[in-house]
Amino acid sequence: MNRFLQLVRVKYPIIQAPMLGVTTPEMVAAAVKSGSLGSLPLGGVSPTDSLKLIQQTKQLINQNNNNNEHQQPQPFAVNLFTYTPSKYESIDPHRIDQMKNHIITNTIKIEKKEIKTTEQLINNNTKYYVGEDLVDVIIDQGIKIVSFTFGVLSLQSIKRLRDDGCVLIGTATSVQEALYLERYGGVDIICAQGYEAGGHRGSFLSVSNPNNIIQGGDFEYKDLPKVGLMSLLAQIVDNVSPDIPVIAAGGLVDGRSCSAAFTLGASAVQLGTVLLTSKESSAQYKSSIIKCHHKETTTSLTRSFSGRYARGIPNRFMEEMDKPSSPSPLPYPFQLKLVSSIRSLAADKTTDNTDYISQWAGQNMSKCGTNNNHSTYDILTNIITDLNLNNNNNNNSKQTTTKDSNNLVY
């Protein structure tokens, strides 16, 4: 059996991507129903809210099983952010003021009476939680599959999760990051995130200095790994241990693209952008996706919303903030806190529209029009059918494979 399937104990080597702000418990439950691995995003989420989301997801999965108490609970993953936040005091106050004034002057207008001090805006009582904050909840709730991005978990957290029997999945955007995860991250599986993938880059090692972890994602663009999935995937597969399955992520939307990833050695594929317009998606920008889903050149990378590089559909805010004359964004999560605070005080209360919100999406939105308002279950099931995975499961259940996926034997 495929090593990935042995570790996570799901039926198919398909993963629904954990997309913060888009993925809902309903999406995760629908993915699980299809036989895929559902993934619940908890990056930045408080332990209390994480508990609620986990319990809601469990309840929906149980309902899909007709509340059968004798049926084995179906697993799903949770996804965490792993980084050491910069301290507010460590950021140059002039830099913060410059960014605040630039946003207010050039993008999101605020009534003068609503303008608060910079410190009030950025210390808005909103804490962005890291992976270590959620370990207790994960263990208490019996979650056995944990993925993470932006770096590695602390040694203490790795030990606690592994002692509890958790499978750990780390995110790499370069071969050096994959090797770092293998050596120091305690991972069982590596997710290779190609340059074309939507949302935040999982990058944590500088290209010019791969021994240096970039905390807060404060990358210079030249130091950001920029490798497309097909090149990245093959090289990670060739360089890490054969015992570590590699997940392919970025630009995969149908049986044909997934098959290419399997041919290059992927043990599983992760799908995100293709689910953005699904019925269970909570994306507020579906209309933007539908308008431009046929254009492969639409998306671009930006740090303007959060301080970390992320791929999305450009809008007014992004275009203004990414001009060469604009100040450099603050480190994550302070840019995110500042932008969110100012947006909540906007004079134009229509700023919930797509001119001012992040519209994360990958380069391949080609199926989003066809999939508009279709269920996650149907979208994933169609891809499973395209890949002929049902027949492979039935006919080859006793066969074994590692990273040689040319024959799609599972």
CSV table of C-alpha atoms in Angstrom, one decimal:
chain,number,residue,atom,x,y,z
A,1,MET,CA,0.0,0.0,0.0
A,2,ASN,CA,1.1,3.6,-0.6
A,3,ARG,CA,3.1,4.7,2.4
A,4,PHE,CA,1.0,7.9,2.7
A,5,LEU,CA,-2.2,5.9,3.1
A,6,GLN,CA,-0.5,3.6,5.6
A,7,LEU,CA,0.3,6.6,7.8
A,8,VAL,CA,-2.9,8.6,7.6
A,9,ARG,CA,-5.4,5.7,7.1
A,10,VAL,CA,-7.7,7.2,4.5
A,11,LYS,CA,-9.0,5.6,1.4
A,12,TYR,CA,-7.4,7.9,-1.3
A,13,PRO,CA,-4.2,9.8,-1.6
A,14,ILE,CA,-6.1,13.1,-2.0
A,15,ILE,CA,-5.9,16.0,0.5
A,16,GLN,CA,-8.3,18.9,0.8
A,17,ALA,CA,-6.0,21.9,1.4
A,18,PRO,CA,-6.4,23.8,4.7
A,19,MET,CA,-7.2,27.3,3.6
A,20,LEU,CA,-7.7,29.8,6.4
A,21,GLY,CA,-10.7,32.0,5.8
A,22,VAL,CA,-12.0,29.6,3.1
A,23,THR,CA,-12.1,26.1,4.5
A,24,THR,CA,-15.1,25.3,6.8
A,25,PRO,CA,-15.9,22.3,9.0
A,26,GLU,CA,-18.5,21.5,6.3
A,27,MET,CA,-15.7,21.4,3.6
A,28,VAL,CA,-13.6,19.1,5.8
A,29,ALA,CA,-16.5,16.7,6.5
A,30,ALA,CA,-17.3,16.6,2.8
A,31,ALA,CA,-13.7,15.7,1.9
A,32,VAL,CA,-13.7,13.0,4.6
A,33,LYS,CA,-16.9,11.6,3.1
A,34,SER,CA,-15.2,11.3,-0.3
A,35,GLY,CA,-12.5,9.1,1.2
A,36,SER,CA,-9.9,11.9,1.0
A,37,LEU,CA,-8.0,13.5,3.9
A,38,GLY,CA,-9.8,16.6,5.1
A,39,SER,CA,-7.7,19.4,6.7
A,40,LEU,CA,-9.0,21.9,9.2
A,41,PRO,CA,-7.0,25.2,9.2
A,42,LEU,CA,-6.2,26.4,12.8
A,43,GLY,CA,-3.3,28.8,12.0
A,44,GLY,CA,-3.6,31.9,14.3
A,45,VAL,CA,-6.8,30.6,15.9
A,46,SER,CA,-7.2,30.6,19.7
A,47,PRO,CA,-7.4,27.3,21.6
A,48,THR,CA,-11.0,28.0,22.5
A,49,ASP,CA,-12.1,28.6,18.9
A,50,SER,CA,-9.9,25.7,17.7
A,51,LEU,CA,-11.8,23.4,20.1
A,52,LYS,CA,-15.1,24.5,18.8
A,53,LEU,CA,-14.0,24.0,15.1
A,54,ILE,CA,-12.7,20.5,15.8
A,55,GLN,CA,-15.8,19.5,17.7
A,56,GLN,CA,-18.0,20.9,14.9
A,57,THR,CA,-16.1,19.0,12.3
A,58,LYS,CA,-16.3,15.8,14.3
A,59,GLN,CA,-20.1,16.2,14.6
A,60,LEU,CA,-20.5,16.8,10.9
A,61,ILE,CA,-18.4,13.7,10.0
A,62,ASN,CA,-20.5,11.7,12.5
A,63,GLN,CA,-23.7,12.9,10.8
A,64,ASN,CA,-22.3,11.8,7.5
A,65,ASN,CA,-21.9,8.3,9.0
A,66,ASN,CA,-25.5,8.4,10.1
A,67,ASN,CA,-24.4,8.7,13.8
A,68,ASN,CA,-23.2,5.1,13.7
A,69,GLU,CA,-21.5,4.6,17.0
A,70,HIS,CA,-19.9,1.3,15.9
A,71,GLN,CA,-18.1,2.8,12.8
A,72,GLN,CA,-14.5,3.7,13.2
A,73,PRO,CA,-14.1,7.5,13.4
A,74,GLN,CA,-12.7,8.8,10.2
A,75,PRO,CA,-9.5,10.9,10.6
A,76,PHE,CA,-8.9,14.4,9.5
A,77,ALA,CA,-5.9,16.7,9.9
A,78,VAL,CA,-5.4,20.1,11.5
A,79,ASN,CA,-3.0,22.7,10.2
A,80,LEU,CA,-0.9,25.0,12.3
A,81,PHE,CA,1.3,28.0,11.8
A,82,THR,CA,4.9,27.6,13.2
A,83,TYR,CA,7.0,30.7,13.7
A,84,THR,CA,8.4,32.9,16.5
A,85,PRO,CA,6.5,36.2,16.3
A,86,SER,CA,8.5,39.4,16.3
A,87,LYS,CA,7.9,41.6,19.4
A,88,TYR,CA,6.1,44.8,18.8
A,89,GLU,CA,8.9,46.7,20.6
A,90,SER,CA,11.5,45.3,18.1
A,91,ILE,CA,9.9,47.1,15.1
A,92,ASP,CA,11.0,50.6,14.3
A,93,PRO,CA,8.1,52.9,15.4
A,94,HIS,CA,8.8,55.1,12.4
A,95,ARG,CA,8.2,52.1,10.1
A,96,ILE,CA,4.9,51.4,11.7
A,97,ASP,CA,3.7,55.0,11.5
A,98,GLN,CA,4.8,55.2,7.9
A,99,MET,CA,2.8,52.1,7.0
A,100,LYS,CA,-0.3,53.3,8.9
A,101,ASN,CA,-0.2,56.7,7.2
A,102,HIS,CA,0.3,55.2,3.8
A,103,ILE,CA,-2.7,52.9,4.1
A,104,ILE,CA,-5.0,55.7,5.4
A,105,THR,CA,-3.9,58.2,2.8
A,106,ASN,CA,-3.8,55.9,-0.3
A,107,THR,CA,-6.1,53.0,0.2
A,108,ILE,CA,-8.6,52.7,3.1
A,109,LYS,CA,-10.1,56.0,4.1
A,110,ILE,CA,-10.9,56.6,7.8
A,111,GLU,CA,-12.9,59.3,9.4
A,112,LYS,CA,-10.5,61.6,11.4
A,113,LYS,CA,-12.4,61.0,14.6
A,114,GLU,CA,-11.8,57.3,14.2
A,115,ILE,CA,-8.0,57.5,13.8
A,116,LYS,CA,-6.4,55.8,16.8
A,117,THR,CA,-2.7,55.8,17.8
A,118,THR,CA,-0.5,53.4,16.0
A,119,GLU,CA,-0.1,51.3,19.2
A,120,GLN,CA,-3.9,51.0,19.6
A,121,LEU,CA,-4.2,49.9,16.0
A,122,ILE,CA,-1.5,47.2,16.1
A,123,ASN,CA,-2.2,46.0,19.7
A,124,ASN,CA,-5.9,45.5,19.1
A,125,ASN,CA,-6.2,42.7,21.6
A,126,THR,CA,-6.1,40.2,18.8
A,127,LYS,CA,-3.5,37.5,19.4
A,128,TYR,CA,-2.4,35.3,16.6
A,129,TYR,CA,-1.7,31.9,18.0
A,130,VAL,CA,1.1,29.6,16.9
A,131,GLY,CA,1.2,25.8,16.8
A,132,GLU,CA,2.6,25.4,20.3
A,133,ASP,CA,-0.5,27.1,21.7
A,134,LEU,CA,-2.8,24.4,20.3
A,135,VAL,CA,-0.9,21.2,21.3
A,136,ASP,CA,-3.1,20.6,24.4
A,137,VAL,CA,-6.3,20.9,22.4
A,138,ILE,CA,-5.0,18.6,19.6
A,139,ILE,CA,-4.0,15.9,22.1
A,140,ASP,CA,-7.1,16.2,24.2
A,141,GLN,CA,-9.3,15.9,21.1
A,142,GLY,CA,-7.5,12.9,19.8
A,143,ILE,CA,-6.3,14.4,16.5
A,144,LYS,CA,-3.7,12.2,15.0
A,145,ILE,CA,-2.7,14.1,11.9
A,146,VAL,CA,-1.0,17.5,12.2
A,147,SER,CA,0.4,19.5,9.4
A,148,PHE,CA,2.2,22.8,9.8
A,149,THR,CA,3.7,25.6,7.7
A,150,PHE,CA,6.1,28.6,8.1
A,151,GLY,CA,8.9,26.4,9.7
A,152,VAL,CA,9.1,23.7,12.3
A,153,LEU,CA,7.4,23.1,15.7
A,154,SER,CA,9.4,23.4,18.9
A,155,LEU,CA,11.2,20.2,20.0
A,156,GLN,CA,8.9,20.0,23.0
A,157,SER,CA,5.8,20.1,20.8
A,158,ILE,CA,7.2,17.6,18.4
A,159,LYS,CA,7.9,15.2,21.2
A,160,ARG,CA,4.5,15.6,22.8
A,161,LEU,CA,2.7,15.1,19.5
A,162,ARG,CA,4.8,12.1,18.4
A,163,ASP,CA,4.5,10.5,21.9
A,164,ASP,CA,0.7,10.8,21.4
A,165,GLY,CA,0.9,9.0,18.1
A,166,CYS,CA,0.5,11.9,15.8
A,167,VAL,CA,1.6,11.9,12.1
A,168,LEU,CA,3.4,15.1,11.4
A,169,ILE,CA,3.4,16.8,8.0
A,170,GLY,CA,5.7,19.8,7.3
A,171,THR,CA,5.6,22.2,4.3
A,172,ALA,CA,8.6,22.9,2.1
A,173,THR,CA,9.0,25.3,-0.8
A,174,SER,CA,12.6,24.2,-1.6
A,175,VAL,CA,14.8,21.2,-1.3
A,176,GLN,CA,16.8,22.8,1.5
A,177,GLU,CA,13.6,23.3,3.5
A,178,ALA,CA,12.6,19.6,2.9
A,179,LEU,CA,15.9,18.5,4.2
A,180,TYR,CA,15.6,20.8,7.2
A,181,LEU,CA,12.2,19.3,8.0
A,182,GLU,CA,13.5,15.8,7.6
A,183,ARG,CA,16.5,16.5,10.0
A,184,TYR,CA,14.9,18.8,12.5
A,185,GLY,CA,11.2,18.9,12.0
A,186,GLY,CA,10.3,15.4,13.2
A,187,VAL,CA,8.1,14.9,10.1
A,188,ASP,CA,6.6,11.7,8.8
A,189,ILE,CA,5.5,13.4,5.5
A,190,ILE,CA,6.6,16.5,3.5
A,191,CYS,CA,4.3,18.7,1.5
A,192,ALA,CA,6.0,20.2,-1.5
A,193,GLN,CA,4.4,23.6,-2.1
A,194,GLY,CA,5.0,24.8,-5.7
A,195,TYR,CA,5.4,28.4,-6.6
A,196,GLU,CA,2.0,28.4,-8.3
A,197,ALA,CA,0.1,27.5,-5.2
A,198,GLY,CA,-2.5,30.0,-3.8
A,199,GLY,CA,-2.4,31.6,-0.3
A,200,HIS,CA,0.6,32.0,1.9
A,201,ARG,CA,4.0,30.7,1.0
A,202,GLY,CA,5.2,28.2,3.5
A,203,SER,CA,8.8,29.4,3.0
A,204,PHE,CA,11.1,29.7,6.1
A,205,LEU,CA,14.7,29.4,4.7
A,206,SER,CA,16.4,32.2,2.8
A,207,VAL,CA,17.7,31.2,-0.7
A,208,SER,CA,20.9,33.2,-0.1
A,209,ASN,CA,21.4,31.9,3.4
A,210,PRO,CA,19.6,28.5,3.8
A,211,ASN,CA,20.9,28.1,7.4
A,212,ASN,CA,18.9,31.1,8.5
A,213,ILE,CA,15.2,30.7,9.4
A,214,ILE,CA,13.3,33.9,8.5
A,215,GLN,CA,11.0,34.5,11.4
A,216,GLY,CA,7.8,36.4,10.7
A,217,GLY,CA,8.3,35.8,7.0
A,218,ASP,CA,10.1,39.0,6.6
A,219,PHE,CA,11.7,37.9,3.3
A,220,GLU,CA,13.4,40.0,0.6
A,221,TYR,CA,11.8,38.9,-2.7
A,222,LYS,CA,15.2,37.7,-3.9
A,223,ASP,CA,15.5,35.3,-1.0
A,224,LEU,CA,12.1,33.7,-1.5
A,225,PRO,CA,12.2,30.2,-3.0
A,226,LYS,CA,10.4,30.4,-6.4
A,227,VAL,CA,10.3,26.9,-7.7
A,228,GLY,CA,7.3,25.5,-9.7
A,229,LEU,CA,5.7,22.3,-8.4
A,230,MET,CA,6.9,19.9,-11.1
A,231,SER,CA,10.6,20.9,-10.7
A,232,LEU,CA,10.3,21.1,-6.9
A,233,LEU,CA,8.5,17.8,-6.4
A,234,ALA,CA,10.9,15.7,-8.4
A,235,GLN,CA,13.9,17.1,-6.6
A,236,ILE,CA,12.4,16.8,-3.1
A,237,VAL,CA,11.5,13.1,-3.9
A,238,ASP,CA,15.1,12.5,-5.0
A,239,ASN,CA,16.7,14.1,-2.0
A,240,VAL,CA,14.7,13.0,1.1
A,241,SER,CA,14.5,9.5,2.5
A,242,PRO,CA,12.4,7.0,0.6
A,243,ASP,CA,10.5,6.4,3.8
A,244,ILE,CA,9.1,10.0,3.8
A,245,PRO,CA,6.1,10.3,1.5
A,246,VAL,CA,5.9,13.6,-0.5
A,247,ILE,CA,2.6,15.5,-1.1
A,248,ALA,CA,2.3,17.6,-4.2
A,249,ALA,CA,0.6,21.0,-3.8
A,250,GLY,CA,0.1,23.8,-6.4
A,251,GLY,CA,-1.8,24.0,-9.6
A,252,LEU,CA,-3.5,20.6,-9.3
A,253,VAL,CA,-7.1,20.7,-10.3
A,254,ASP,CA,-8.1,17.5,-12.1
A,255,GLY,CA,-7.1,13.9,-12.8
A,256,ARG,CA,-4.7,14.9,-15.6
A,257,SER,CA,-2.6,17.4,-13.4
A,258,CYS,CA,-2.7,15.0,-10.4
A,259,SER,CA,-1.6,12.1,-12.6
A,260,ALA,CA,1.5,14.2,-13.6
A,261,ALA,CA,2.3,14.7,-9.9
A,262,PHE,CA,2.0,11.0,-9.2
A,263,THR,CA,4.2,10.2,-12.2
A,264,LEU,CA,6.9,12.5,-10.7
A,265,GLY,CA,6.8,10.6,-7.4
A,266,ALA,CA,4.1,12.2,-5.3
A,267,SER,CA,2.6,9.9,-2.8
A,268,ALA,CA,-0.5,12.2,-2.5
A,269,VAL,CA,-1.9,15.4,-4.0
A,270,GLN,CA,-3.3,18.4,-2.1
A,271,LEU,CA,-6.1,20.4,-3.7
A,272,GLY,CA,-7.1,23.9,-2.7
A,273,THR,CA,-7.8,26.5,-5.4
A,274,VAL,CA,-10.2,24.0,-7.2
A,275,LEU,CA,-12.4,24.1,-4.1
A,276,LEU,CA,-12.6,27.9,-3.7
A,277,THR,CA,-16.0,28.2,-5.4
A,278,SER,CA,-17.4,25.0,-3.8
A,279,LYS,CA,-20.7,25.1,-1.9
A,280,GLU,CA,-18.8,24.7,1.4
A,281,SER,CA,-16.2,27.4,0.7
A,282,SER,CA,-16.5,30.6,2.8
A,283,ALA,CA,-14.5,32.6,0.4
A,284,GLN,CA,-15.9,36.2,0.1
A,285,TYR,CA,-14.5,36.7,-3.3
A,286,LYS,CA,-16.1,34.0,-5.4
A,287,SER,CA,-17.3,36.6,-7.9
A,288,SER,CA,-13.7,37.7,-8.5
A,289,ILE,CA,-12.7,34.1,-9.2
A,290,ILE,CA,-15.5,33.5,-11.6
A,291,LYS,CA,-14.5,36.7,-13.5
A,292,CYS,CA,-10.9,35.7,-14.1
A,293,HIS,CA,-10.8,31.9,-13.6
A,294,HIS,CA,-9.8,31.4,-17.3
A,295,LYS,CA,-6.7,33.6,-17.0
A,296,GLU,CA,-3.5,31.8,-15.8
A,297,THR,CA,-1.7,35.1,-15.5
A,298,THR,CA,-4.1,36.7,-13.1
A,299,THR,CA,-2.6,36.0,-9.7
A,300,SER,CA,0.5,37.5,-8.2
A,301,LEU,CA,2.5,37.4,-5.0
A,302,THR,CA,2.1,40.1,-2.3
A,303,ARG,CA,3.1,40.9,1.3
A,304,SER,CA,0.6,43.8,1.5
A,305,PHE,CA,-2.1,42.1,3.5
A,306,SER,CA,-0.2,40.1,6.1
A,307,GLY,CA,3.5,40.8,5.9
A,308,ARG,CA,4.2,37.3,4.5
A,309,TYR,CA,4.3,36.5,0.8
A,310,ALA,CA,1.0,35.0,-0.5
A,311,ARG,CA,-0.5,34.5,-3.9
A,312,GLY,CA,-3.8,36.0,-4.8
A,313,ILE,CA,-6.0,37.9,-7.2
A,314,PRO,CA,-4.9,41.6,-7.4
A,315,ASN,CA,-7.3,44.3,-6.3
A,316,ARG,CA,-7.2,48.0,-5.5
A,317,PHE,CA,-5.5,47.6,-2.1
A,318,MET,CA,-2.9,45.2,-3.5
A,319,GLU,CA,-2.1,47.3,-6.5
A,320,GLU,CA,-1.6,50.4,-4.4
A,321,MET,CA,0.4,48.7,-1.7
A,322,ASP,CA,2.7,46.9,-4.1
A,323,LYS,CA,3.8,50.1,-5.9
A,324,PRO,CA,7.6,50.7,-5.7
A,325,SER,CA,7.0,53.9,-3.9
A,326,SER,CA,5.0,52.2,-1.0
A,327,PRO,CA,6.8,51.4,2.3
A,328,SER,CA,7.9,47.9,3.0
A,329,PRO,CA,5.3,45.8,4.8
A,330,LEU,CA,5.7,45.1,8.5
A,331,PRO,CA,6.6,41.5,9.6
A,332,TYR,CA,3.8,39.0,10.0
A,333,PRO,CA,1.4,39.2,11.9
A,334,PHE,CA,1.7,43.0,12.5
A,335,GLN,CA,1.0,44.0,9.0
A,336,LEU,CA,-2.1,41.8,9.2
A,337,LYS,CA,-3.2,43.3,12.5
A,338,LEU,CA,-2.7,46.9,11.2
A,339,VAL,CA,-4.6,46.3,7.9
A,340,SER,CA,-7.4,44.5,9.7
A,341,SER,CA,-7.7,47.3,12.3
A,342,ILE,CA,-7.8,50.1,9.8
A,343,ARG,CA,-10.3,48.2,7.6
A,344,SER,CA,-12.6,47.9,10.6
A,345,LEU,CA,-12.6,51.7,11.0
A,346,ALA,CA,-13.0,52.5,7.4
A,347,ALA,CA,-15.1,55.5,6.5
A,348,ASP,CA,-16.5,53.6,3.5
A,349,LYS,CA,-18.4,50.7,5.1
A,350,THR,CA,-18.5,48.9,1.8
A,351,THR,CA,-14.8,48.0,2.3
A,352,ASP,CA,-15.8,44.4,2.9
A,353,ASN,CA,-15.9,44.3,-0.9
A,354,THR,CA,-13.2,42.7,-2.9
A,355,ASP,CA,-11.3,46.0,-3.3
A,356,TYR,CA,-9.9,45.6,0.2
A,357,ILE,CA,-9.8,41.9,1.2
A,358,SER,CA,-7.2,39.3,0.4
A,359,GLN,CA,-8.3,37.1,-2.5
A,360,TRP,CA,-5.9,34.1,-2.1
A,361,ALA,CA,-5.9,31.8,-5.2
A,362,GLY,CA,-3.4,29.7,-7.2
A,363,GLN,CA,-2.4,30.2,-10.8
A,364,ASN,CA,-4.7,27.4,-12.0
A,365,MET,CA,-8.3,28.6,-11.5
A,366,SER,CA,-9.5,26.9,-14.7
A,367,LYS,CA,-12.0,24.6,-13.0
A,368,CYS,CA,-13.5,27.1,-10.6
A,369,GLY,CA,-16.1,28.2,-13.1
A,370,THR,CA,-17.3,24.6,-13.7
A,371,ASN,CA,-17.2,23.8,-10.0
A,372,ASN,CA,-19.1,26.9,-8.9
A,373,ASN,CA,-21.4,26.0,-6.0
A,374,HIS,CA,-20.7,22.3,-6.5
A,375,SER,CA,-20.1,20.3,-3.4
A,376,THR,CA,-16.6,19.5,-2.2
A,377,TYR,CA,-17.6,15.8,-2.2
A,378,ASP,CA,-18.6,15.9,-5.8
A,379,ILE,CA,-15.5,17.8,-6.9
A,380,LEU,CA,-13.1,15.4,-5.2
A,381,THR,CA,-15.1,12.3,-6.2
A,382,ASN,CA,-14.8,13.4,-9.8
A,383,ILE,CA,-11.1,13.7,-9.5
A,384,ILE,CA,-10.9,10.3,-7.8
A,385,THR,CA,-12.9,8.8,-10.7
A,386,ASP,CA,-10.6,10.5,-13.3
A,387,LEU,CA,-7.6,9.0,-11.6
A,388,ASN,CA,-9.2,5.6,-11.6
A,389,LEU,CA,-8.4,5.2,-7.9
A,390,ASN,CA,-11.4,3.1,-7.1
A,391,ASN,CA,-10.2,0.3,-9.4
A,392,ASN,CA,-6.7,0.7,-8.2
A,393,ASN,CA,-7.9,0.3,-4.6
A,394,ASN,CA,-10.0,-2.8,-5.5
A,395,ASN,CA,-7.5,-4.6,-7.8
A,396,ASN,CA,-4.2,-3.8,-6.1
A,397,SER,CA,-5.0,-3.7,-2.4
A,398,LYS,CA,-2.3,-6.2,-1.7
A,399,GLN,CA,0.4,-4.5,-3.7
A,400,THR,CA,3.0,-2.2,-2.3
A,401,THR,CA,4.6,0.9,-3.6
A,402,THR,CA,6.8,3.7,-2.1
A,403,LYS,CA,7.5,6.7,-4.3
A,404,ASP,CA,7.2,5.0,-7.7
A,405,SER,CA,3.7,6.2,-8.6
A,406,ASN,CA,3.9,5.7,-12.4
A,407,ASN,CA,1.3,2.9,-12.2
A,408,LEU,CA,-0.9,4.6,-9.7
A,409,VAL,CA,-0.9,1.5,-7.4
A,410,TYR,CA,-2.4,2.2,-4.0
